[in-house]
Tab-separated table of C-alpha atoms in Angstrom:
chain	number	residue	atom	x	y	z
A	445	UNK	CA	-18.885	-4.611	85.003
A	446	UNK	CA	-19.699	-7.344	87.341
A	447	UNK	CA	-21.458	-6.862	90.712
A	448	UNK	CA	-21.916	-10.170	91.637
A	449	UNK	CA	-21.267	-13.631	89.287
A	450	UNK	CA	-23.597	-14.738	86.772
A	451	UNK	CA	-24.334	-17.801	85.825
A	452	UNK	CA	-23.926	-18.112	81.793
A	453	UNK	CA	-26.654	-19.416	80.048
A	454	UNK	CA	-28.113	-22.256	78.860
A	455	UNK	CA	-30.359	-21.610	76.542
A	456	UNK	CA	-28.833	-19.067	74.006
A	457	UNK	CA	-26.653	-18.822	71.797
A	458	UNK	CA	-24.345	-16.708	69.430
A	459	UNK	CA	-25.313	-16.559	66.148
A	460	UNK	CA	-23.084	-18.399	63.490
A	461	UNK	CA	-22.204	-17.031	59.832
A	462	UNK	CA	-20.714	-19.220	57.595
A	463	UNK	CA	-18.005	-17.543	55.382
A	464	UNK	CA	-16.949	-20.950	53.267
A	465	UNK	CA	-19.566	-20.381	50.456
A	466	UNK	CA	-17.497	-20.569	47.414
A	467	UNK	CA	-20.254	-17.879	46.112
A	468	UNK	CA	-19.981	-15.512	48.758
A	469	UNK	CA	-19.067	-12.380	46.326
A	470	UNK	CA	-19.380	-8.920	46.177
A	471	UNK	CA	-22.470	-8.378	44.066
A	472	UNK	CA	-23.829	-11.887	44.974
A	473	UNK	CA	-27.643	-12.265	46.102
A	474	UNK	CA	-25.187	-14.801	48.817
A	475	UNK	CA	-22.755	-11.973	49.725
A	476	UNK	CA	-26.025	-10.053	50.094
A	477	UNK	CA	-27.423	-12.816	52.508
A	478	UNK	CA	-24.247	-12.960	54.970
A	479	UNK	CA	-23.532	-8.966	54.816
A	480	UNK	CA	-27.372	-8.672	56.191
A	481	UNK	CA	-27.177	-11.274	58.555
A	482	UNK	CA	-24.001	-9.764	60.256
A	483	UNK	CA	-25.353	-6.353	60.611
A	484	UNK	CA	-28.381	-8.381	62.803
A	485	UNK	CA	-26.178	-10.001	64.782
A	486	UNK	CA	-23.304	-7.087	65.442
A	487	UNK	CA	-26.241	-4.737	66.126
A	488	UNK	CA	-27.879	-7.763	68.451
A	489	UNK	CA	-25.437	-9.109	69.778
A	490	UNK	CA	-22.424	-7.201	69.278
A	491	UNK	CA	-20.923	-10.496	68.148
A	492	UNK	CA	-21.115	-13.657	66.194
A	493	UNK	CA	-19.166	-17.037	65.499
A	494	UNK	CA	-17.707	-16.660	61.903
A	495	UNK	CA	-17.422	-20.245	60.435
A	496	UNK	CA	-14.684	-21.414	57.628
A	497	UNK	CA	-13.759	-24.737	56.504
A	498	UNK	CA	-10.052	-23.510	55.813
A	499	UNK	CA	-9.242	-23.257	59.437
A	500	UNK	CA	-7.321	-26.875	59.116
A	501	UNK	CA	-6.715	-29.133	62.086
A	502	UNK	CA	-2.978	-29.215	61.294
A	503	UNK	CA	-3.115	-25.131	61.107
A	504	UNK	CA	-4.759	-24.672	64.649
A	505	UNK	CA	-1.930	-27.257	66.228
A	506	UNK	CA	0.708	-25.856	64.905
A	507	UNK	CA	-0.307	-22.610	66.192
A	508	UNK	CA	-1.092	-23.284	69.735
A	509	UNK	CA	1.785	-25.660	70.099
A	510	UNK	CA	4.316	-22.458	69.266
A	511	UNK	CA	2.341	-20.978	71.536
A	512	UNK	CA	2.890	-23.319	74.360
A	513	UNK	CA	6.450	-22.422	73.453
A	514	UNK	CA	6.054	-19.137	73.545
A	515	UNK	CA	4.514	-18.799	77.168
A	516	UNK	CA	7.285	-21.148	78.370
A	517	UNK	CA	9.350	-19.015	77.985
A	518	UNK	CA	11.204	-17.120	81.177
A	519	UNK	CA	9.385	-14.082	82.197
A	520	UNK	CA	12.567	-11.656	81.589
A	521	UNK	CA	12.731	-13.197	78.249
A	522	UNK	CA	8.862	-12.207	77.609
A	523	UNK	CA	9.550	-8.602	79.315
A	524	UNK	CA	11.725	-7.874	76.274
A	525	UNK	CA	8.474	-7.233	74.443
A	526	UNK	CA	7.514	-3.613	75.504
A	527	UNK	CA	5.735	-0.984	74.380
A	528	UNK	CA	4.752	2.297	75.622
A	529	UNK	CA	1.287	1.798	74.693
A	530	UNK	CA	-1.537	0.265	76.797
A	531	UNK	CA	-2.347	-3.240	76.611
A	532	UNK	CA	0.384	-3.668	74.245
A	533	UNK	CA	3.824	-5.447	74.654
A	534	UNK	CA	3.748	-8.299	77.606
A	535	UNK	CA	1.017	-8.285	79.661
A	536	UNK	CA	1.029	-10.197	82.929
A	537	UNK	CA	-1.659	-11.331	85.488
A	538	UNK	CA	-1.730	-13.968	88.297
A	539	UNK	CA	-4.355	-15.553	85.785
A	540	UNK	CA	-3.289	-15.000	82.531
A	541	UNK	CA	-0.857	-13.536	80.763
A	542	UNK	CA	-0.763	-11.302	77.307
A	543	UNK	CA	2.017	-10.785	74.831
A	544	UNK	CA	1.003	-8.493	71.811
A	545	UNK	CA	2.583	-7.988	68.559
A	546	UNK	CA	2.060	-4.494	66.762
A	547	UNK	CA	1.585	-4.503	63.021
A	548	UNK	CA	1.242	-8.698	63.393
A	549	UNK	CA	0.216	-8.715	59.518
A	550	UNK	CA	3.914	-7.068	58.641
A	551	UNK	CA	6.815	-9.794	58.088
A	552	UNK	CA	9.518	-7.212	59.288
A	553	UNK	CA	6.939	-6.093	62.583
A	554	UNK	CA	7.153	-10.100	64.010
A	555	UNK	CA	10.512	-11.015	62.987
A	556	UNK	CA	11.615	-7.597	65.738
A	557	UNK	CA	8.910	-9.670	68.035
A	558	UNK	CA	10.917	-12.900	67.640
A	559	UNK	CA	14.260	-11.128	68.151
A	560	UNK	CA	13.467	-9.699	71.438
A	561	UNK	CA	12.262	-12.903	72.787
A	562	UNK	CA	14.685	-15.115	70.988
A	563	UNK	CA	17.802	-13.313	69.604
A	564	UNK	CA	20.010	-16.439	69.257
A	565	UNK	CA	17.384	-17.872	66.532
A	566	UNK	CA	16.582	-16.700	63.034
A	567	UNK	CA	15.148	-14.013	61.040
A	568	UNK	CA	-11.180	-15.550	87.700
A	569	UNK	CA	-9.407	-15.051	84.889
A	570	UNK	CA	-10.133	-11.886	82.718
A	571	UNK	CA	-13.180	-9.564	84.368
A	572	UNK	CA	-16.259	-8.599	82.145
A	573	UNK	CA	-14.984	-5.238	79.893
A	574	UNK	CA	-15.379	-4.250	76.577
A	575	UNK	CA	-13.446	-4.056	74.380
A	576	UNK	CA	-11.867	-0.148	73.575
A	577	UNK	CA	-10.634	-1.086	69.888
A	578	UNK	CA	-12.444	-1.630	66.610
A	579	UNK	CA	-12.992	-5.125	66.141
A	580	UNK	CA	-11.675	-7.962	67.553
A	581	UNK	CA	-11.253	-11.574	66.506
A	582	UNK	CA	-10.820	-14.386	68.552
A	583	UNK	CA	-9.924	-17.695	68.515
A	584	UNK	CA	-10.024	-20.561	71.534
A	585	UNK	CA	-8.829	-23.497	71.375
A	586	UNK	CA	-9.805	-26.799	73.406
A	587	UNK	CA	-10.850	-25.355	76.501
A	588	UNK	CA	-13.361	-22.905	76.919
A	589	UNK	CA	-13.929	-20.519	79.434
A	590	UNK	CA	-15.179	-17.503	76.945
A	591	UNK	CA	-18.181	-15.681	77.828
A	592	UNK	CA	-20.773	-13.162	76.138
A	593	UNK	CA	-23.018	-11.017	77.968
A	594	UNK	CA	-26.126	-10.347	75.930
A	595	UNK	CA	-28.529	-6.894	75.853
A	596	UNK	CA	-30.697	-8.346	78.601
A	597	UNK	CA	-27.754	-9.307	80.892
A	598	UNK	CA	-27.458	-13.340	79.785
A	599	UNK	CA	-24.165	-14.259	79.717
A	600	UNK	CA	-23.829	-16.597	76.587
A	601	UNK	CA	-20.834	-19.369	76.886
A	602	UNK	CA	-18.701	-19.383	73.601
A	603	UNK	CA	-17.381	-23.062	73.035
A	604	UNK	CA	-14.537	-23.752	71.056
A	605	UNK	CA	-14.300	-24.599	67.449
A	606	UNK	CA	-11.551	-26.147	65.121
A	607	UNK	CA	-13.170	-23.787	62.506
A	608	UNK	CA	-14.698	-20.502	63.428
A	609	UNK	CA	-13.685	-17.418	64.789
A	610	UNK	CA	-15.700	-15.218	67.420
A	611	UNK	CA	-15.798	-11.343	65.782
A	612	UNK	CA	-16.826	-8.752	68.150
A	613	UNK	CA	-17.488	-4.848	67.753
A	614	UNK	CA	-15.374	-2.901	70.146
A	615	UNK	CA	-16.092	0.567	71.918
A	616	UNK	CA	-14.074	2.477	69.278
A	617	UNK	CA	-16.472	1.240	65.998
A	618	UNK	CA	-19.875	1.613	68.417
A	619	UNK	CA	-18.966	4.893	68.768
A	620	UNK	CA	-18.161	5.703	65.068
A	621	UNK	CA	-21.508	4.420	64.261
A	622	UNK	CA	-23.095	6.324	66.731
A	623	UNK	CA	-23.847	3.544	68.681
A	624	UNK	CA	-25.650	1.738	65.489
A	625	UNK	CA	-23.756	-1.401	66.962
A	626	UNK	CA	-23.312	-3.090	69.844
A	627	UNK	CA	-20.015	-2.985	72.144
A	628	UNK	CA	-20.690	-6.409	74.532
A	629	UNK	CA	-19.179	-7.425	78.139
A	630	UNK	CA	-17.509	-10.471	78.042
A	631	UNK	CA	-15.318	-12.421	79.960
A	632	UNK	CA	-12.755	-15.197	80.833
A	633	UNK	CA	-13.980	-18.250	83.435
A	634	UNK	CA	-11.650	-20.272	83.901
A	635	UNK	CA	-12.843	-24.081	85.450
A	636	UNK	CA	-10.464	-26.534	85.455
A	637	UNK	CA	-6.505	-26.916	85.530
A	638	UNK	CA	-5.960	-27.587	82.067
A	639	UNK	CA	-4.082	-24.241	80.644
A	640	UNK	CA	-5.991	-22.357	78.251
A	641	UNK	CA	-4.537	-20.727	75.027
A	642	UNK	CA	-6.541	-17.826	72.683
A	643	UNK	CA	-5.406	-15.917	70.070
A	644	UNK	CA	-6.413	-12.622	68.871
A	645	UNK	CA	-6.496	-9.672	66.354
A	646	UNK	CA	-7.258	-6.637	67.610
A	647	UNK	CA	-8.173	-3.829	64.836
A	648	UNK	CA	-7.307	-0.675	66.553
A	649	UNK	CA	-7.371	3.119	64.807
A	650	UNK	CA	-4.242	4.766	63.815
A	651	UNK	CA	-2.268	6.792	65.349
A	652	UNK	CA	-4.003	10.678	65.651
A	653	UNK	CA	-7.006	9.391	63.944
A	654	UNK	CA	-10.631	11.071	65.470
A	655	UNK	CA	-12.978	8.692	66.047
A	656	UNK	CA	-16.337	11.013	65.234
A	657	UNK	CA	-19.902	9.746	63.630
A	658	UNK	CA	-20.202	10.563	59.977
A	659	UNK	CA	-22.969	13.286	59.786
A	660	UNK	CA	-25.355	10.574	57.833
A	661	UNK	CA	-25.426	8.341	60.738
A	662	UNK	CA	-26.894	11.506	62.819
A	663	UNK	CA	-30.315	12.572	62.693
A	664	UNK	CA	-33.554	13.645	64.767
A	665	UNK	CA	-34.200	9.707	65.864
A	666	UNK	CA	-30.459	9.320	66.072
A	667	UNK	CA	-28.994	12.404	67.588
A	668	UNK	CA	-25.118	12.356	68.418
A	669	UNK	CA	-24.234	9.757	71.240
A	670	UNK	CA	-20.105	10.822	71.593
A	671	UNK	CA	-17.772	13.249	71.232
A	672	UNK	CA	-15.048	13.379	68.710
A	673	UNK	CA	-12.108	11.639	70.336
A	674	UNK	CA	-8.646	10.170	69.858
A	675	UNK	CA	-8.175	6.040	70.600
A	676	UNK	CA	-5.237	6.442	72.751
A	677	UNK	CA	-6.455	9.325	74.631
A	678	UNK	CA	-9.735	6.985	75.836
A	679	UNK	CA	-7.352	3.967	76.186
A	680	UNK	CA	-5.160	6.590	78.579
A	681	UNK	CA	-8.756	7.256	80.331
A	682	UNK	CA	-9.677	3.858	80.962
A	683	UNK	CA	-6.328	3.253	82.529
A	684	UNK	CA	-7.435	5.604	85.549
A	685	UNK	CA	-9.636	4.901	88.589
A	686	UNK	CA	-12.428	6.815	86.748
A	687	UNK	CA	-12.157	4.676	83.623
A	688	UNK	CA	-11.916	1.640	85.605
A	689	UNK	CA	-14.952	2.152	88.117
A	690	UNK	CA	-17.061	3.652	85.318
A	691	UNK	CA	-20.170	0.921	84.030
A	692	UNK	CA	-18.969	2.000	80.989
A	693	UNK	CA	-15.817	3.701	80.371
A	694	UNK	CA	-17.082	4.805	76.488
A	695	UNK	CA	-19.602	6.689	77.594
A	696	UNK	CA	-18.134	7.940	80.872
A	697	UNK	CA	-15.158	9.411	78.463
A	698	UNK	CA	-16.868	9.994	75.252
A	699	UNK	CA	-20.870	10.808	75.913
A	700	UNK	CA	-23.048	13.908	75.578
């Protein structure tokens, strides 16, 4: 959490895997490359800028201009989408503003999405904080304002690509791997007046599922970190003061 504002830095950056080798297969001395170069970074950094060259210009406007739409939209009209989960359904902040779909990869799951919020048609900014899922991908576009807070407290500005994605470990898989990986801070700045749109995909465990280290990733020079617990119940925890307040609400719920 942040005690007072840091500067991001200048001199660092995120390391960037590119995913558009037409080799890049399972069994490949290539796929063998990348796979070992993401476990550096996700156990470095936590992070890393996944590159494609199928990300088309015409793709990422399309996208982001529906989402102008979609934000444009009156505020009852965006309060249809509800859920009783946290950080799910529409989110809203004097800053920014959230609307989540579950299941977004099932046809049936965003067609209910687009009937709340349109049932006449057819079928600073965000403070440093982990993430409490999985993984999580993101993707800015035109204006920046991302920011990744390294091991030794550098905070790393992301800029914005027409073809990458940033993927990030969240609290959930750090503490399935017994902390093999890195969970990192990061955070919104916002610096100018021009509005800025992000989407993301947030992997999250299902429903009743214990989140516990496999006993081959414990050992004598890796003894267990966390205790077996369920997603929503530490989502439910970092809702509360003590979750909020805590420098890190994983181990403040979860830790031996």
């Amino acid at each position: 959490m942040d005690s007072d504002f840091v500067p991001p830095s200048v001199s660092f950056q995120l390391p960037v895997i590119d995913f558009s080798d037409q080799n890049l297969k399972p069994g490949s001395s290539k796929w063998d490359e990348v796979t070992a170069d993401v476990l550096k970074a996700l156990e470095d950094y936590g992070c890393f800028e996944a590159s494609f060259d199928k990300l088309s210009v015409e793709l990422n406007r399309s996208v982001f201009e529906a989402m102008e739409d979609l934000f444009e939209l009156p505020i009852p009209t965006k309060q249809r989408n509800v859920s009783s989960k946290p950080f799910h359904g529409y989110l809203c902040h004097n800053l920014y503003e959230s609307l989540g779909i579950n299941d977004a990869n099932v046809l049936e799951k965003v067609n209910d999405f687009t009937q709340q919020l349109w049932p006449d048609h057819g079928n600073k900014s965000l403070r440093s904080h982990t993430d409490k899922n999985i993984i999580t991908i993101l993707h800015q576009y035109q204006v920046d304002g991302l920011e990744v807070k390294t091991k030794d407290d550098k905070w790393i500005k992301v800029k914005p690509s027409q073809d990458s994605v940033l993927v990030m470990v969240g609290d959930s898989l750090c503490a399935l791997l017994n902390g093999r990986l890195h969970s990192p801070y990061h955070r919104v700045i916002m610096t100018g007046k021009k509005t800025r749109y992000s989407t993301g995909l947030f992997s999250i465990p299902k429903t009743g599922v214990i989140i516990d280290s496999p006993e081959e990733l414990v050992d004598k020079e890796h003894p267990r970190i966390f205790k077996p617990f369920e997603y929503t119940d530490f989502l439910h925890f970092f809702q509360t003061e003590a979750g909020r307040i805590a420098q890190s609400a994983l181990h403040a719920f979860a830790a031996f």
